[in-house]
Tab-separated table of C-alpha atoms in Angstrom:
chain	number	residue	atom	x	y	z
A	1	MET	CA	118.567	113.957	79.536
A	2	SER	CA	119.164	109.871	79.802
A	3	GLN	CA	121.916	109.535	81.933
A	4	THR	CA	120.593	112.645	83.963
A	5	MET	CA	117.150	110.157	84.664
A	6	LEU	CA	119.494	106.879	85.549
A	7	THR	CA	121.381	108.492	87.977
A	8	VAL	CA	119.276	111.534	89.636
A	9	ALA	CA	115.405	110.412	88.993
A	10	LEU	CA	115.923	106.657	89.924
A	11	PRO	CA	117.993	107.329	93.502
A	12	ILE	CA	115.214	110.024	93.790
A	13	ALA	CA	112.276	107.807	93.715
A	14	LEU	CA	113.443	104.588	95.137
A	15	ALA	CA	114.005	107.141	98.431
A	16	TRP	CA	110.634	107.920	97.800
A	17	MET	CA	109.816	104.675	98.430
A	18	MET	CA	111.964	103.998	101.317
A	19	TYR	CA	110.260	106.611	102.706
A	20	CYS	CA	106.536	105.565	102.180
A	21	VAL	CA	107.895	102.614	103.751
A	22	GLY	CA	108.729	104.669	106.821
A	23	LEU	CA	105.758	106.173	107.279
A	24	THR	CA	104.401	102.703	107.856
A	25	LEU	CA	106.944	101.493	110.891
A	26	SER	CA	107.499	102.815	114.446
A	27	THR	CA	109.217	101.777	117.000
A	28	ALA	CA	106.730	99.709	118.005
A	29	ASP	CA	107.381	97.218	115.210
A	30	PHE	CA	111.271	96.932	116.160
A	31	LYS	CA	110.151	96.149	119.514
A	32	ARG	CA	107.599	93.315	118.903
A	33	VAL	CA	110.282	91.633	117.631
A	34	GLY	CA	111.067	90.998	120.908
A	35	GLN	CA	107.938	88.807	121.110
A	36	TYR	CA	108.771	86.283	118.515
A	37	PRO	CA	112.102	86.754	118.057
A	38	GLY	CA	112.567	82.903	116.662
A	39	ARG	CA	109.669	83.782	113.609
A	40	VAL	CA	111.871	87.268	112.796
A	41	PHE	CA	115.265	85.732	112.710
A	42	MET	CA	114.570	82.159	110.667
A	43	GLY	CA	112.036	84.613	108.718
A	44	LEU	CA	115.376	87.100	107.553
A	45	LEU	CA	117.589	83.998	107.082
A	46	ALA	CA	115.921	82.888	104.550
A	47	GLN	CA	115.350	86.154	103.012
A	48	LEU	CA	119.099	87.073	103.268
A	49	LEU	CA	120.418	83.680	102.974
A	50	GLY	CA	117.944	81.182	102.097
A	51	LEU	CA	117.186	83.383	98.738
A	52	PRO	CA	120.472	84.603	97.274
A	53	LEU	CA	120.696	80.130	97.639
A	54	LEU	CA	117.783	79.795	95.353
A	55	ALA	CA	119.431	82.823	93.194
A	56	TYR	CA	122.474	80.548	92.745
A	57	ILE	CA	120.745	77.789	91.974
A	58	ILE	CA	118.871	79.409	89.279
A	59	ILE	CA	121.935	80.549	88.102
A	60	THR	CA	123.374	77.544	87.438
A	61	LEU	CA	120.551	75.558	86.302
A	62	PHE	CA	119.551	77.307	83.766
A	63	ALA	CA	123.099	78.518	82.582
A	64	LEU	CA	121.948	82.525	82.792
A	65	PRO	CA	123.662	84.776	80.546
A	66	GLU	CA	125.704	87.623	82.801
A	67	PRO	CA	123.804	90.154	82.875
A	68	VAL	CA	120.481	88.045	83.437
A	69	ALA	CA	122.191	86.263	86.536
A	70	ILE	CA	123.399	89.218	87.625
A	71	GLY	CA	120.801	90.798	87.983
A	72	LEU	CA	118.795	87.867	89.414
A	73	TRP	CA	122.038	88.001	92.033
A	74	LEU	CA	121.087	91.924	92.813
A	75	LEU	CA	117.161	90.600	93.431
A	76	ALA	CA	117.948	88.034	95.559
A	77	LEU	CA	120.097	90.479	98.018
A	78	ALA	CA	117.387	93.278	97.702
A	79	PRO	CA	115.281	94.019	100.461
A	80	GLY	CA	111.445	93.621	101.335
A	81	GLY	CA	109.457	97.019	100.763
A	82	ALA	CA	106.250	98.243	100.907
A	83	SER	CA	104.673	96.101	98.621
A	84	SER	CA	105.073	93.018	101.145
A	85	ASN	CA	103.922	94.825	103.272
A	86	ALA	CA	100.702	95.209	101.514
A	87	ILE	CA	100.449	91.825	99.890
A	88	THR	CA	100.425	90.184	103.454
A	89	HIS	CA	97.421	92.347	104.816
A	90	MET	CA	95.337	91.917	101.321
A	91	SER	CA	95.923	88.021	101.854
A	92	GLY	CA	95.183	87.491	105.356
A	93	GLY	CA	98.802	87.207	106.532
A	94	ASP	CA	100.704	88.804	110.309
A	95	SER	CA	100.832	92.134	109.079
A	96	ALA	CA	102.706	93.035	112.339
A	97	LEU	CA	105.514	90.307	111.228
A	98	SER	CA	105.603	91.487	108.237
A	99	ILE	CA	106.512	95.407	108.513
A	100	SER	CA	108.573	93.867	111.733
A	101	MET	CA	110.651	92.127	108.682
A	102	THR	CA	110.918	94.773	106.433
A	103	ALA	CA	112.275	97.458	109.328
A	104	VAL	CA	114.683	95.197	110.319
A	105	SER	CA	115.709	93.844	106.651
A	106	SER	CA	116.173	97.461	106.102
A	107	LEU	CA	118.832	98.338	108.518
A	108	ILE	CA	120.886	95.232	107.486
A	109	ILE	CA	120.528	95.352	103.779
A	110	PRO	CA	122.719	98.693	102.819
A	111	PHE	CA	125.785	96.529	104.674
A	112	SER	CA	124.947	93.163	103.292
A	113	LEU	CA	123.982	93.498	99.354
A	114	PRO	CA	127.127	95.554	98.466
A	115	LEU	CA	129.395	92.556	100.657
A	116	MET	CA	127.582	89.482	98.878
A	117	LEU	CA	127.434	91.297	95.282
A	118	LEU	CA	131.299	91.080	95.743
A	119	LEU	CA	130.495	86.784	95.904
A	120	VAL	CA	128.957	87.324	91.730
A	121	VAL	CA	130.715	90.202	90.674
A	122	PRO	CA	133.852	90.713	91.822
A	123	ASP	CA	135.240	93.710	90.037
A	124	ALA	CA	132.111	95.878	91.233
A	125	GLN	CA	134.819	97.126	93.590
A	126	LEU	CA	136.813	98.708	91.152
A	127	VAL	CA	133.361	100.523	89.958
A	128	PHE	CA	132.192	101.387	93.136
A	129	PRO	CA	134.387	101.323	96.876
A	130	LEU	CA	132.833	99.229	99.333
A	131	LYS	CA	132.339	102.038	102.062
A	132	THR	CA	130.961	104.359	99.072
A	133	ALA	CA	128.312	101.792	98.278
A	134	ILE	CA	127.278	101.462	101.625
A	135	LEU	CA	126.925	105.134	101.951
A	136	GLN	CA	124.891	105.500	98.451
A	137	LEU	CA	122.629	102.548	99.939
A	138	THR	CA	121.890	103.595	103.493
A	139	ALA	CA	121.540	107.236	101.753
A	140	VAL	CA	118.929	106.625	99.806
A	141	THR	CA	117.315	102.945	101.694
A	142	LEU	CA	118.036	103.908	105.410
A	143	VAL	CA	117.887	107.301	106.061
A	144	PRO	CA	114.309	108.037	104.017
A	145	VAL	CA	113.045	104.862	106.426
A	146	LEU	CA	114.385	106.865	109.327
A	147	LEU	CA	112.971	109.895	108.261
A	148	GLY	CA	109.411	108.083	107.559
A	149	MET	CA	109.423	106.886	111.157
A	150	VAL	CA	110.597	110.413	112.260
A	151	THR	CA	107.621	111.706	110.453
A	152	ARG	CA	104.918	109.338	111.880
A	153	HIS	CA	106.133	109.861	114.885
A	154	TRP	CA	105.911	113.614	115.584
A	155	ALA	CA	103.239	113.943	112.365
A	156	LYS	CA	99.492	113.889	114.179
A	157	GLY	CA	96.177	114.862	112.598
A	158	ASP	CA	93.452	113.769	109.740
A	159	TRP	CA	96.287	115.872	107.354
A	160	PHE	CA	99.062	113.479	108.053
A	161	ALA	CA	96.245	110.589	107.239
A	162	ARG	CA	95.441	112.364	103.904
A	163	PHE	CA	99.130	112.345	103.411
A	164	SER	CA	99.782	108.878	104.439
A	165	HIS	CA	97.653	107.912	101.389
A	166	PHE	CA	99.147	110.027	99.080
A	167	ALA	CA	102.337	108.811	100.049
A	168	GLY	CA	101.217	105.261	99.741
A	169	ARG	CA	99.731	105.443	96.530
A	170	SER	CA	102.604	107.937	94.675
A	171	SER	CA	104.825	105.053	95.535
A	172	LEU	CA	103.569	102.710	93.187
A	173	GLY	CA	104.187	105.881	90.791
A	174	ALA	CA	107.489	105.778	92.010
A	175	LEU	CA	108.232	102.287	90.906
A	176	PHE	CA	106.559	103.110	87.637
A	177	LEU	CA	108.518	105.248	87.141
A	178	THR	CA	111.782	103.376	87.724
A	179	VAL	CA	110.113	100.972	85.095
A	180	ILE	CA	110.149	103.417	82.206
A	181	VAL	CA	113.793	104.544	82.883
A	182	THR	CA	114.750	101.492	82.826
A	183	VAL	CA	112.558	100.163	79.899
A	184	ALA	CA	114.144	102.846	77.592
A	185	ALA	CA	117.774	102.125	79.100
A	186	ASN	CA	117.341	98.591	78.141
A	187	ALA	CA	115.356	98.953	74.505
A	188	GLY	CA	119.326	97.502	73.185
A	189	VAL	CA	118.713	94.558	74.619
A	190	PHE	CA	115.064	94.168	76.008
A	191	HIS	CA	113.971	91.513	73.322
A	192	GLN	CA	116.838	89.164	73.408
A	193	LEU	CA	116.598	88.098	76.778
A	194	PHE	CA	113.264	88.951	77.793
A	195	SER	CA	112.219	84.962	77.937
A	196	VAL	CA	115.256	83.752	79.542
A	197	ALA	CA	114.953	86.719	82.350
A	198	SER	CA	111.360	86.225	82.912
A	199	VAL	CA	111.198	82.311	83.641
A	200	ALA	CA	114.148	83.338	86.324
A	201	ALA	CA	112.495	86.276	87.647
A	202	LEU	CA	109.598	84.523	87.947
A	203	SER	CA	111.555	81.358	89.435
A	204	LEU	CA	113.120	83.090	92.024
A	205	CYS	CA	109.411	84.689	93.172
A	206	VAL	CA	107.966	81.619	93.361
A	207	THR	CA	110.694	79.298	95.197
A	208	GLY	CA	111.113	82.725	97.179
A	209	MET	CA	107.668	81.869	98.516
A	210	LEU	CA	107.890	78.674	98.939
A	211	LEU	CA	110.796	78.558	101.099
A	212	GLY	CA	109.115	80.649	102.936
A	213	ALA	CA	106.833	78.751	103.722
A	214	PHE	CA	108.901	75.786	104.735
A	215	VAL	CA	110.095	77.990	107.562
A	216	ALA	CA	106.998	78.346	108.882
A	217	LYS	CA	106.117	74.882	108.391
A	218	MET	CA	109.893	74.266	110.161
A	219	LEU	CA	108.363	76.576	113.130
A	220	ARG	CA	105.264	75.005	113.142
A	221	GLY	CA	103.117	77.590	112.101
A	222	ASP	CA	99.973	77.907	111.320
A	223	LYS	CA	98.785	79.310	107.282
A	224	VAL	CA	98.967	82.868	108.519
A	225	LEU	CA	102.805	82.014	109.257
A	226	ALA	CA	103.085	80.576	106.282
A	227	LYS	CA	101.570	82.854	104.365
A	228	THR	CA	103.445	85.833	105.865
A	229	LEU	CA	107.128	84.004	105.447
A	230	ALA	CA	105.791	82.932	102.264
A	231	ILE	CA	105.064	86.691	100.711
A	232	GLU	CA	108.447	88.163	102.827
A	233	VAL	CA	110.879	85.836	101.631
A	234	GLY	CA	109.496	85.907	97.953
A	235	VAL	CA	108.328	89.551	97.570
A	236	GLN	CA	111.584	91.664	97.119
A	237	ASN	CA	112.024	95.245	96.392
A	238	ALA	CA	112.583	95.515	92.910
A	239	GLY	CA	113.497	99.797	93.035
A	240	THR	CA	116.817	98.896	95.050
A	241	ALA	CA	117.938	96.295	92.277
A	242	ILE	CA	117.373	98.525	89.376
A	243	PHE	CA	119.114	101.652	91.377
A	244	VAL	CA	122.235	99.328	92.165
A	245	ALA	CA	122.462	97.756	88.789
A	246	VAL	CA	121.860	101.613	86.948
A	247	VAL	CA	123.287	103.697	89.330
A	248	GLN	CA	126.041	102.009	91.445
A	249	LEU	CA	127.474	99.627	88.880
A	250	GLN	CA	126.013	102.178	85.948
A	251	ARG	CA	125.425	99.005	84.189
A	252	PRO	CA	121.572	99.159	83.010
A	253	GLU	CA	121.118	96.006	80.841
A	254	LEU	CA	121.935	94.452	84.584
A	255	ALA	CA	118.296	96.066	85.598
A	256	LEU	CA	116.218	93.611	83.173
A	257	THR	CA	115.828	90.700	85.476
A	258	PRO	CA	114.405	93.240	88.401
A	259	LEU	CA	112.291	95.322	85.758
A	260	LEU	CA	110.558	92.122	84.482
A	261	TYR	CA	110.800	90.882	88.744
A	262	GLY	CA	108.642	93.543	89.314
A	263	LEU	CA	105.903	92.945	87.156
A	264	LEU	CA	105.990	89.181	87.241
A	265	MET	CA	105.906	89.048	91.219
A	266	ASN	CA	102.352	90.471	91.091
A	267	LEU	CA	101.030	86.976	89.870
A	268	PRO	CA	101.923	84.501	92.768
A	269	ALA	CA	100.823	87.681	94.887
A	270	PHE	CA	97.662	88.884	93.472
A	271	GLY	CA	96.534	84.617	93.846
A	272	LEU	CA	96.980	84.563	97.435
A	273	ILE	CA	95.157	87.968	97.702
A	274	TYR	CA	92.279	86.176	95.856
A	275	VAL	CA	92.193	82.880	97.632
A	276	TYR	CA	92.299	84.664	100.585
A	277	GLN	CA	89.858	87.348	99.531
A	278	ARG	CA	87.056	84.597	97.619
A	279	ARG	CA	87.145	82.788	101.420
A	280	LYS	CA	86.344	85.444	103.385
A	281	LEU	CA	83.514	86.759	101.177
A	282	ALA	CA	82.140	83.233	101.373
A	283	SER	CA	82.329	82.780	104.898
A	284	ALA	CA	80.653	86.030	105.434
């Protein structure tokens, strides 16, 4: 039963979350990239290359045990998700830029993640061939995103607004399902690794946010841009990392760090939201 939950429920949950991301995207989001290509390019560069570099530094600095280290690496290679878009919106960031970056990263990650995973886990290709890994990630991330975009394009009326609202809320339930299944699979090692894994996960999130803010400063952007890039670089899709660890690599213990990250990333994110909403109320 537990094996069925790991190999069936997790992919379905991740695919649903990515479908919900697709419901928020349109072709206009991709066209919008052309309006500020420099911002999108630098933001993606920080996310796709800068964040893995930060993960490597954290792994080396803390001398992380292998399960925690590989889990952190998977997180650094994961895409952004609907959560980053929602956090950006609620904290007063640039929602259009956030969604555009999510759209582009969703197209890139199915190919970049398996390739860069081999840098830290050379034996990964023995577990699953590179072609298979790309096809699996495409099936549970890229295809659902495209289906969500098609649904949004063709669906009209109040029922779709209600459905979109339901989908957005249910995606949190899907993430909660991945947490429950992963906790059950990691019950034996959870207490042993909790402390160091928590520090590593929170460190990656905070340093990723600082990197995004630094890139915005390099671009001479305002506070809105700094906030947007900080969230897009620092907030990753933990569900994708959990899927790769549990389903593709068949090593549930590697999902512990992404699991903790999915919980702890909310601390700095909620901090940004709180500060913005408080200032908004004060100026009203």
